[in-house]
Short mmCIF file of C-alpha atoms in Angstrom, two decimals:
data_model
loop_
_atom_site.label_atom_id
_atom_site.label_comp_id
_atom_site.label_asym_id
_atom_site.label_seq_id
_atom_site.Cartn_x
_atom_site.Cartn_y
_atom_site.Cartn_z
CA UNK D 185 101.45 48.78 147.94
CA UNK D 186 100.59 52.07 149.56
CA UNK D 187 102.17 54.30 146.70
CA UNK D 188 100.51 52.05 144.15
CA UNK D 189 97.04 52.46 145.72
CA UNK D 190 97.51 56.17 146.05
CA UNK D 191 98.39 56.99 142.42
CA UNK D 192 94.78 56.20 141.17
CA UNK D 193 93.24 58.41 143.72
CA UNK D 194 95.58 61.17 142.72
CA UNK D 195 94.61 60.73 139.04
CA UNK D 196 90.84 60.72 139.94
CA UNK D 197 91.38 63.92 141.91
CA UNK D 198 93.24 65.70 139.04
CA UNK D 199 90.52 64.52 136.60
CA UNK D 200 87.79 65.91 138.75
CA UNK D 201 89.67 69.16 139.20
CA UNK D 202 90.15 69.56 135.40
CA UNK D 203 86.55 68.62 134.86
CA UNK D 204 85.54 71.25 137.36
CA UNK D 205 87.59 73.96 135.61
CA UNK D 206 86.23 73.03 132.25
CA UNK D 207 82.58 73.16 133.65
CA UNK D 208 83.36 76.51 135.08
CA UNK D 209 84.70 77.93 131.72
CA UNK D 210 81.59 76.50 129.90
CA UNK D 211 79.24 78.14 132.46
CA UNK D 212 81.08 81.59 132.03
CA UNK D 213 80.90 81.26 128.28
CA UNK D 214 77.20 80.28 128.46
CA UNK D 215 76.60 83.34 130.74
CA UNK D 216 78.42 85.58 128.44
CA UNK D 217 76.38 84.29 125.42
CA UNK D 218 73.15 84.79 127.27
CA UNK D 219 74.13 88.34 128.04
CA UNK D 220 75.08 89.09 124.52
CA UNK D 221 71.91 87.65 123.44
CA UNK D 222 69.86 89.74 125.90
CA UNK D 223 71.64 92.91 124.66
CA UNK D 224 70.94 91.78 121.10
CA UNK D 225 67.17 91.48 121.98
CA UNK D 226 67.09 94.87 123.58
CA UNK D 227 68.80 96.38 120.54
CA UNK D 228 66.25 94.87 118.25
CA UNK D 229 63.39 96.03 120.42
CA UNK D 230 64.82 99.48 120.44
CA UNK D 231 65.23 99.48 116.73
CA UNK D 232 61.66 98.33 116.09
CA UNK D 233 60.53 101.18 118.45
CA UNK D 234 62.59 103.62 116.42
CA UNK D 235 61.03 102.37 113.16
CA UNK D 236 57.54 102.88 114.63
CA UNK D 237 58.52 106.32 115.89
CA UNK D 238 59.85 107.23 112.43
CA UNK D 239 56.74 106.04 110.89
CA UNK D 240 54.61 108.22 113.05
CA UNK D 241 56.97 111.18 112.35
CA UNK D 242 56.69 110.67 108.56
CA UNK D 243 52.90 110.40 108.94
CA UNK D 244 52.79 113.65 110.64
CA UNK D 245 55.22 115.35 108.27
CA UNK D 246 53.05 114.15 105.35
CA UNK D 247 49.96 115.61 106.90
CA UNK D 248 51.85 118.91 107.44
CA UNK D 249 52.97 118.93 103.92
CA UNK D 250 49.44 118.32 102.67
CA UNK D 251 48.14 121.06 104.82
CA UNK D 252 50.67 123.52 103.67
CA UNK D 253 49.90 122.53 100.09
CA UNK D 254 46.23 123.19 100.51
CA UNK D 255 47.02 126.69 101.93
CA UNK D 256 49.11 127.57 98.79
CA UNK D 257 52.52 127.56 100.57
CA UNK D 258 54.15 125.55 97.86
CA UNK D 259 54.69 126.31 94.27
CA UNK D 260 55.13 124.35 91.14
CA UNK D 261 54.13 120.81 90.15
CA UNK D 262 56.46 119.27 92.85
CA UNK D 263 56.09 120.00 96.52
CA UNK D 264 58.92 122.27 97.49
CA UNK D 265 60.03 124.47 100.11
CA UNK D 266 62.49 126.87 98.48
CA UNK D 267 64.93 124.53 96.75
CA UNK D 268 64.03 121.46 99.07
CA UNK D 269 61.39 119.00 97.84
CA UNK D 270 59.03 117.27 100.15
CA UNK D 271 61.07 114.10 99.70
CA UNK D 272 64.31 115.92 100.42
CA UNK D 273 62.76 117.41 103.47
CA UNK D 274 61.62 113.99 104.79
CA UNK D 275 65.11 112.60 104.18
CA UNK D 276 66.77 115.67 106.00
CA UNK D 277 64.47 114.84 109.07
CA UNK D 278 65.37 111.18 108.98
CA UNK D 279 69.02 111.87 108.52
CA UNK D 280 69.00 114.18 111.44
CA UNK D 281 67.38 111.34 113.50
CA UNK D 282 70.14 109.13 112.28
CA UNK D 283 72.85 111.50 113.45
CA UNK D 284 71.24 111.67 116.86
CA UNK D 285 71.33 107.88 117.08
CA UNK D 286 74.88 107.99 115.78
CA UNK D 287 76.10 109.93 118.77
CA UNK D 288 74.73 107.11 121.07
CA UNK D 289 76.25 104.38 119.05
CA UNK D 290 79.52 106.32 118.96
CA UNK D 291 79.50 106.74 122.86
CA UNK D 292 78.74 102.99 123.40
CA UNK D 293 81.62 102.03 120.99
CA UNK D 294 83.98 104.44 122.68
CA UNK D 295 83.30 102.97 126.13
CA UNK D 296 83.55 99.32 124.74
CA UNK D 297 86.99 100.07 123.22
CA UNK D 298 88.26 101.70 126.31
CA UNK D 299 86.92 99.07 128.74
CA UNK D 300 88.29 96.01 127.16
CA UNK D 301 85.05 94.10 126.74
CA UNK D 302 85.08 90.42 125.78
CA UNK D 303 85.07 89.79 122.04
CA UNK D 304 81.54 88.47 122.24
CA UNK D 305 80.09 91.49 123.69
CA UNK D 306 82.15 93.79 121.48
CA UNK D 307 80.94 91.86 118.39
CA UNK D 308 77.30 92.69 119.35
CA UNK D 309 78.14 96.32 119.52
CA UNK D 310 79.99 96.33 116.13
CA UNK D 311 77.32 94.40 114.41
CA UNK D 312 74.77 96.87 115.69
CA UNK D 313 76.92 99.86 114.41
CA UNK D 314 77.06 98.05 110.93
CA UNK D 315 73.28 97.71 110.96
CA UNK D 316 73.09 101.31 111.90
CA UNK D 317 75.11 102.24 108.70
CA UNK D 318 72.92 99.99 106.58
CA UNK D 319 69.84 101.95 107.79
CA UNK D 320 71.31 105.32 106.21
CA UNK D 321 71.84 103.44 102.97
CA UNK D 322 68.22 102.14 103.05
CA UNK D 323 67.05 105.74 103.82
CA UNK D 324 69.01 107.09 100.90
CA UNK D 325 67.69 104.34 98.60
CA UNK D 326 64.15 105.50 99.39
CA UNK D 327 64.97 109.14 98.86
CA UNK D 328 66.82 108.81 95.60
CA UNK D 329 63.55 107.59 93.96
CA UNK D 330 61.96 110.93 94.60
CA UNK D 331 64.72 113.51 94.57
CA UNK D 332 68.15 112.27 93.21
CA UNK D 333 69.38 115.82 92.95
CA UNK D 334 69.01 116.47 96.62
CA UNK D 335 71.24 113.48 97.45
CA UNK D 336 73.83 113.85 94.73
CA UNK D 337 74.43 117.53 95.48
CA UNK D 338 74.77 116.89 99.15
CA UNK D 339 72.13 119.30 100.45
CA UNK D 340 71.58 117.17 103.46
CA UNK D 341 75.37 117.44 104.59
CA UNK D 342 77.24 120.33 106.15
CA UNK D 343 79.24 122.63 103.90
CA UNK D 344 82.65 121.13 104.79
CA UNK D 345 81.24 117.59 104.15
CA UNK D 346 79.99 118.61 100.75
CA UNK D 347 83.60 119.59 99.82
CA UNK D 348 84.47 115.78 99.98
CA UNK D 349 81.24 114.34 98.56
CA UNK D 350 81.47 111.89 95.63
CA UNK D 351 78.06 110.96 93.96
CA UNK D 352 76.23 111.66 97.30
CA UNK D 353 78.58 110.20 99.74
CA UNK D 354 82.28 109.35 100.63
CA UNK D 355 84.78 108.02 98.22
CA UNK D 356 85.50 104.47 99.52
CA UNK D 357 89.15 104.44 98.30
CA UNK D 358 89.92 107.81 100.16
CA UNK D 359 88.17 106.50 103.33
CA UNK D 360 90.42 103.31 103.25
CA UNK D 361 93.54 105.41 102.65
CA UNK D 362 92.62 107.44 105.76
CA UNK D 363 91.98 104.40 107.90
CA UNK D 364 95.15 102.35 107.06
CA UNK D 365 97.54 104.27 109.33
CA UNK D 366 94.80 104.30 112.14
CA UNK D 367 94.61 100.46 112.22
CA UNK D 368 98.23 99.70 112.71
CA UNK D 369 99.36 97.01 113.36
CA UNK D 370 97.88 94.94 110.57
CA UNK D 371 99.00 91.44 109.72
CA UNK D 372 100.46 90.91 106.14
CA UNK D 373 97.24 89.13 105.23
CA UNK D 374 95.01 91.94 106.34
CA UNK D 375 97.21 94.53 104.76
CA UNK D 376 96.89 92.63 101.38
CA UNK D 377 93.20 92.43 101.76
CA UNK D 378 92.71 96.11 102.66
CA UNK D 379 94.99 97.29 99.80
CA UNK D 380 93.14 94.94 97.28
CA UNK D 381 89.84 96.50 98.56
CA UNK D 382 91.20 99.98 98.07
CA UNK D 383 92.29 99.11 94.53
CA UNK D 384 89.01 97.62 93.61
CA UNK D 385 87.07 100.43 95.11
CA UNK D 386 89.28 102.97 93.13
CA UNK D 387 88.55 101.01 89.94
CA UNK D 388 84.78 101.02 90.51
CA UNK D 389 84.98 104.68 91.28
CA UNK D 390 86.75 105.57 88.11
CA UNK D 391 84.21 103.53 86.11
CA UNK D 392 81.24 105.29 87.71
CA UNK D 393 82.88 108.65 87.24
CA UNK D 394 83.63 108.02 83.69
CA UNK D 395 79.94 106.86 83.17
CA UNK D 396 78.77 110.13 84.86
CA UNK D 397 80.99 112.19 82.71
CA UNK D 398 79.59 110.52 79.51
CA UNK D 399 76.01 111.12 80.73
CA UNK D 400 76.83 114.86 81.39
CA UNK D 401 78.27 115.20 77.82
CA UNK D 402 75.40 113.39 76.13
CA UNK D 403 72.86 115.49 78.18
CA UNK D 404 74.59 118.68 77.09
CA UNK D 405 74.54 117.62 73.44
CA UNK D 406 70.88 116.66 73.64
CA UNK D 407 70.00 120.27 74.99
CA UNK D 408 72.40 122.20 72.78
CA UNK D 409 71.36 120.36 69.49
CA UNK D 410 67.60 121.07 69.92
CA UNK D 411 65.75 123.61 67.91
CA UNK D 412 62.59 125.55 68.27
CA UNK D 413 60.73 122.97 66.13
CA UNK D 414 61.76 119.86 67.95
CA UNK D 415 62.69 121.22 71.55
CA UNK D 416 59.98 119.18 73.18
CA UNK D 417 61.16 116.07 71.70
CA UNK D 418 64.73 116.68 72.82
CA UNK D 419 63.54 117.68 76.26
CA UNK D 420 61.72 114.29 76.48
CA UNK D 421 64.99 112.62 75.54
CA UNK D 422 66.95 114.70 78.20
CA UNK D 423 64.50 113.62 80.97
CA UNK D 424 65.18 110.11 80.06
CA UNK D 425 68.91 110.57 80.38
CA UNK D 426 68.45 112.41 83.71
CA UNK D 427 66.73 109.42 85.04
CA UNK D 428 70.02 107.53 84.83
CA UNK D 429 71.50 109.57 87.61
CA UNK D 430 69.38 107.50 90.12
CA UNK D 431 71.38 104.42 88.95
CA UNK D 432 74.65 106.07 89.44
CA UNK D 433 73.83 107.18 93.09
CA UNK D 434 72.45 103.65 93.86
CA UNK D 435 75.77 102.07 92.55
CA UNK D 436 77.86 104.46 94.42
CA UNK D 437 75.90 103.89 97.65
CA UNK D 438 76.28 100.17 97.11
CA UNK D 439 79.98 100.43 96.62
CA UNK D 440 80.17 102.47 99.97
CA UNK D 441 78.05 99.87 101.89
CA UNK D 442 80.02 96.92 100.45
CA UNK D 443 83.25 98.64 101.52
CA UNK D 444 82.16 98.86 105.07
CA UNK D 445 81.10 95.20 105.29
CA UNK D 446 84.36 94.13 103.60
CA UNK D 447 86.30 96.03 106.15
CA UNK D 448 84.37 94.34 108.89
CA UNK D 449 85.25 90.92 107.42
CA UNK D 450 88.87 91.73 107.03
CA UNK D 451 89.60 93.02 110.55
CA UNK D 452 89.33 91.49 113.98
CA UNK D 453 86.37 92.58 116.08
CA UNK D 454 88.52 94.98 118.14
CA UNK D 455 90.22 96.39 114.99
CA UNK D 456 86.76 96.87 113.40
CA UNK D 457 85.47 98.69 116.60
CA UNK D 458 88.48 101.00 116.25
CA UNK D 459 87.82 101.38 112.55
CA UNK D 460 84.25 102.62 112.89
CA UNK D 461 85.23 104.85 115.86
CA UNK D 462 87.77 106.56 113.71
CA UNK D 463 85.24 106.90 110.79
CA UNK D 464 82.67 108.42 113.32
CA UNK D 465 85.15 110.78 114.79
CA UNK D 466 86.30 111.87 111.24
CA UNK D 467 82.77 113.00 110.21
CA UNK D 468 82.26 114.53 113.70
CA UNK D 469 85.22 116.71 113.04
CA UNK D 470 84.03 117.70 109.65
CA UNK D 471 80.73 118.77 111.12
CA UNK D 472 82.40 120.58 113.88
CA UNK D 473 84.59 122.46 111.37
CA UNK D 474 81.39 123.51 109.55
CA UNK D 475 80.00 124.97 112.75
CA UNK D 476 83.23 126.88 113.37
CA UNK D 477 83.33 128.09 109.86
CA UNK D 478 79.63 129.39 110.22
CA UNK D 479 80.42 131.11 113.54
CA UNK D 480 83.64 132.71 112.40
CA UNK D 481 84.13 136.46 112.40
CA UNK D 482 82.98 138.01 109.07
CA UNK D 483 85.53 140.71 108.79
CA UNK D 484 88.31 140.18 106.27
CA UNK D 485 90.95 141.03 108.95
CA UNK D 486 90.38 140.04 112.52
CA UNK D 487 91.95 142.69 114.65
CA UNK D 488 89.73 142.35 117.69
CA UNK D 489 91.55 140.54 120.49
CA UNK D 490 88.36 139.24 122.02
CA UNK D 491 87.26 137.66 118.64
CA UNK D 492 90.68 136.14 118.24
CA UNK D 493 90.73 134.71 121.72
CA UNK D 494 87.25 133.38 121.39
CA UNK D 495 88.18 131.49 118.19
CA UNK D 496 91.27 130.14 119.79
CA UNK D 497 89.12 128.84 122.72
CA UNK D 498 86.71 127.15 120.34
CA UNK D 499 89.56 125.38 118.39
CA UNK D 500 91.09 124.21 121.71
CA UNK D 501 87.68 122.88 122.88
CA UNK D 502 87.46 121.04 119.58
CA UNK D 503 90.90 119.63 120.00
CA UNK D 504 90.15 118.49 123.48
CA UNK D 505 86.98 116.83 122.23
CA UNK D 506 88.90 114.56 119.84
CA UNK D 507 92.13 114.40 121.77
CA UNK D 508 91.90 110.53 122.13
CA UNK D 509 91.94 110.08 118.35
#
């Protein structure tokens, strides 16, 4: 009788204990969701403030350009400073701001990866970094309408970065090739997905490259076949063909943007965080290498021990900066 009457009480006690644990887990999950939502709102507010600040800077720059034009500081039909158009100058300013923001995003992402945040908090940071990259593609989409040559020649990038440019940006298949060893271990399904993405990216790159080569040949023939009597007619045709450059840069940027989004879908949130951290560090190294190249000794043979020592210290500092990667 006693054992029979004690068993139900034990079952009720266990049930209450399990219910309490479930409630605590639910409360913790809700608290994490609220914190993630709060950070998302803060990011959105900061983003809106950045847009407003950019709008004010653009307005000020336009006023400065108009003032310079009225003073005769610009020559020709287009507003240019040396070889940079007004649209190119505006994009360079916005790109510089984007790079400053990128340092903040990279720092936040690095801390998040090293501190083992929850998947929910890490997802907010990764999604914010994706939106950060979407912003540069939006800026390039605006700039390409006004000065496609500024973008396609990479005048906005550092010299070392320009060595690896393809139609105004990175080549997606090469980026994926660089990332695969850094993301190990990958599941078989992930590896198949990434290799398929690399293959489709390479095919799209080849198609765009062939199209651009055909445009170059057609443009050359148009200009070479013109005569003194109909040169203006041929120049009008050539201008029409040049306008197709904008389409090539847009398609290339769209391929780059979609590649980043596809990588985000294939990878787990922690792998994606590592992926974007590697990408950011890679371009940081290219920019740092450009700085080292610009500050290198100009003599053909470096015999000064102090110069050699200084260069060694700079390289060591660069290596320490990226030692974690």
